[in-house]
Amino acid sequence: MTQLDNVVPGCLVVVVRDDQEGRQTYEIAEIPNSRAQRLSPGSSLAETLMWRRVAEPLEFIGPTGDSVSVRISRIIS
């Protein structure tokens, strides 16, 4: 696996959320696989993460309508 500079479709994105403990690994993809939790490319979190860099502070509107702060910890191909 290779570390990437920006989030691109199909990569693994390790995210830290301010409202939760620990890290969550996602894959922005149409088809699920066993590498990580799948994020639909059209979801608000996936749209927020696309083309962003590690450590960049980001915000998105969660499913409950609240603003959620996240930070990309790692991007892996």
PDB file of C-alpha atoms in Angstrom:
ATOM      1  CA  MET A   1       0.000   0.000   0.000  1.00  0.00           C
ATOM      2  CA  THR A   2       1.146   3.500  -0.829  1.00  0.00           C
ATOM      3  CA  GLN A   3       0.491   6.714   1.075  1.00  0.00           C
ATOM      4  CA  LEU A   4      -1.253   9.329  -1.109  1.00  0.00           C
ATOM      5  CA  ASP A   5      -1.295  13.138  -0.927  1.00  0.00           C
ATOM      6  CA  ASN A   6      -5.000  13.609  -1.729  1.00  0.00           C
ATOM      7  CA  VAL A   7      -8.190  11.589  -1.364  1.00  0.00           C
ATOM      8  CA  VAL A   8      -9.149   9.960  -4.674  1.00  0.00           C
ATOM      9  CA  PRO A   9     -11.910   7.465  -5.546  1.00  0.00           C
ATOM     10  CA  GLY A  10     -11.139   3.943  -4.343  1.00  0.00           C
ATOM     11  CA  CYS A  11      -8.472   4.856  -1.797  1.00  0.00           C
ATOM     12  CA  LEU A  12      -8.687   4.143   1.926  1.00  0.00           C
ATOM     13  CA  VAL A  13      -9.210   7.240   4.079  1.00  0.00           C
ATOM     14  CA  VAL A  14      -8.545   7.134   7.825  1.00  0.00           C
ATOM     15  CA  VAL A  15     -10.690   9.808   9.497  1.00  0.00           C
ATOM     16  CA  VAL A  16     -10.767  11.214  13.021  1.00  0.00           C
ATOM     17  CA  ARG A  17     -14.109  12.749  14.036  1.00  0.00           C
ATOM     18  CA  ASP A  18     -14.292  15.334  16.814  1.00  0.00           C
ATOM     19  CA  ASP A  19     -17.542  13.814  18.099  1.00  0.00           C
ATOM     20  CA  GLN A  20     -16.218  10.220  18.382  1.00  0.00           C
ATOM     21  CA  GLU A  21     -13.216   8.441  19.863  1.00  0.00           C
ATOM     22  CA  GLY A  22     -10.812   6.497  17.689  1.00  0.00           C
ATOM     23  CA  ARG A  23     -10.373   6.443  13.950  1.00  0.00           C
ATOM     24  CA  GLN A  24     -12.623   5.167  11.189  1.00  0.00           C
ATOM     25  CA  THR A  25     -11.369   3.827   7.852  1.00  0.00           C
ATOM     26  CA  TYR A  26     -13.536   4.409   4.780  1.00  0.00           C
ATOM     27  CA  GLU A  27     -13.334   3.594   1.114  1.00  0.00           C
ATOM     28  CA  ILE A  28     -15.182   5.925  -1.257  1.00  0.00           C
ATOM     29  CA  ALA A  29     -16.574   3.402  -3.734  1.00  0.00           C
ATOM     30  CA  GLU A  30     -19.753   2.254  -5.440  1.00  0.00           C
ATOM     31  CA  ILE A  31     -19.102  -1.433  -4.745  1.00  0.00           C
ATOM     32  CA  PRO A  32     -18.400  -2.594  -1.173  1.00  0.00           C
ATOM     33  CA  ASN A  33     -15.402  -4.779  -0.344  1.00  0.00           C
ATOM     34  CA  SER A  34     -13.752  -6.053   2.816  1.00  0.00           C
ATOM     35  CA  ARG A  35     -10.978  -3.428   3.060  1.00  0.00           C
ATOM     36  CA  ALA A  36     -12.991  -0.737   4.851  1.00  0.00           C
ATOM     37  CA  GLN A  37     -16.422   0.692   5.500  1.00  0.00           C
ATOM     38  CA  ARG A  38     -17.846   1.845   2.153  1.00  0.00           C
ATOM     39  CA  LEU A  39     -18.822   5.486   1.709  1.00  0.00           C
ATOM     40  CA  SER A  40     -21.119   6.255  -1.196  1.00  0.00           C
ATOM     41  CA  PRO A  41     -19.468   8.862  -3.453  1.00  0.00           C
ATOM     42  CA  GLY A  42     -22.619  10.994  -3.181  1.00  0.00           C
ATOM     43  CA  SER A  43     -22.680  11.098   0.636  1.00  0.00           C
ATOM     44  CA  SER A  44     -21.936  14.394   2.346  1.00  0.00           C
ATOM     45  CA  LEU A  45     -18.851  12.954   4.086  1.00  0.00           C
ATOM     46  CA  ALA A  46     -17.446  11.500   0.829  1.00  0.00           C
ATOM     47  CA  GLU A  47     -18.031  14.775  -1.006  1.00  0.00           C
ATOM     48  CA  THR A  48     -16.256  16.626   1.813  1.00  0.00           C
ATOM     49  CA  LEU A  49     -13.265  14.241   1.779  1.00  0.00           C
ATOM     50  CA  MET A  50     -12.684  14.066  -1.995  1.00  0.00           C
ATOM     51  CA  TRP A  51      -9.462  15.720  -3.211  1.00  0.00           C
ATOM     52  CA  ARG A  52      -8.527  16.867   0.347  1.00  0.00           C
ATOM     53  CA  ARG A  53      -5.168  16.409   2.119  1.00  0.00           C
ATOM     54  CA  VAL A  54      -4.037  14.774   5.362  1.00  0.00           C
ATOM     55  CA  ALA A  55      -4.581  16.897   8.510  1.00  0.00           C
ATOM     56  CA  GLU A  56      -6.841  19.369   6.719  1.00  0.00           C
ATOM     57  CA  PRO A  57      -9.680  20.337   9.103  1.00  0.00           C
ATOM     58  CA  LEU A  58     -13.055  19.696   7.444  1.00  0.00           C
ATOM     59  CA  GLU A  59     -16.749  19.995   8.302  1.00  0.00           C
ATOM     60  CA  PHE A  60     -19.787  18.278   6.828  1.00  0.00           C
ATOM     61  CA  ILE A  61     -23.481  18.051   7.620  1.00  0.00           C
ATOM     62  CA  GLY A  62     -24.209  14.697   9.283  1.00  0.00           C
ATOM     63  CA  PRO A  63     -27.361  12.589   8.876  1.00  0.00           C
ATOM     64  CA  THR A  64     -29.030  14.379  11.817  1.00  0.00           C
ATOM     65  CA  GLY A  65     -28.433  17.806  10.235  1.00  0.00           C
ATOM     66  CA  ASP A  66     -25.644  18.732  12.662  1.00  0.00           C
ATOM     67  CA  SER A  67     -22.273  20.066  11.560  1.00  0.00           C
ATOM     68  CA  VAL A  68     -19.538  17.467  12.171  1.00  0.00           C
ATOM     69  CA  SER A  69     -15.797  18.270  12.292  1.00  0.00           C
ATOM     70  CA  VAL A  70     -13.348  15.699  10.920  1.00  0.00           C
ATOM     71  CA  ARG A  71      -9.663  15.446  10.079  1.00  0.00           C
ATOM     72  CA  ILE A  72      -7.996  13.082   7.613  1.00  0.00           C
ATOM     73  CA  SER A  73      -5.369  11.064   9.449  1.00  0.00           C
ATOM     74  CA  ARG A  74      -4.061   8.968   6.547  1.00  0.00           C
ATOM     75  CA  ILE A  75      -4.761   8.277   2.852  1.00  0.00           C
ATOM     76  CA  ILE A  76      -3.751   4.884   1.438  1.00  0.00           C
ATOM     77  CA  SER A  77      -4.016   3.489  -2.107  1.00  0.00           C
TER      78      SER A  77
END
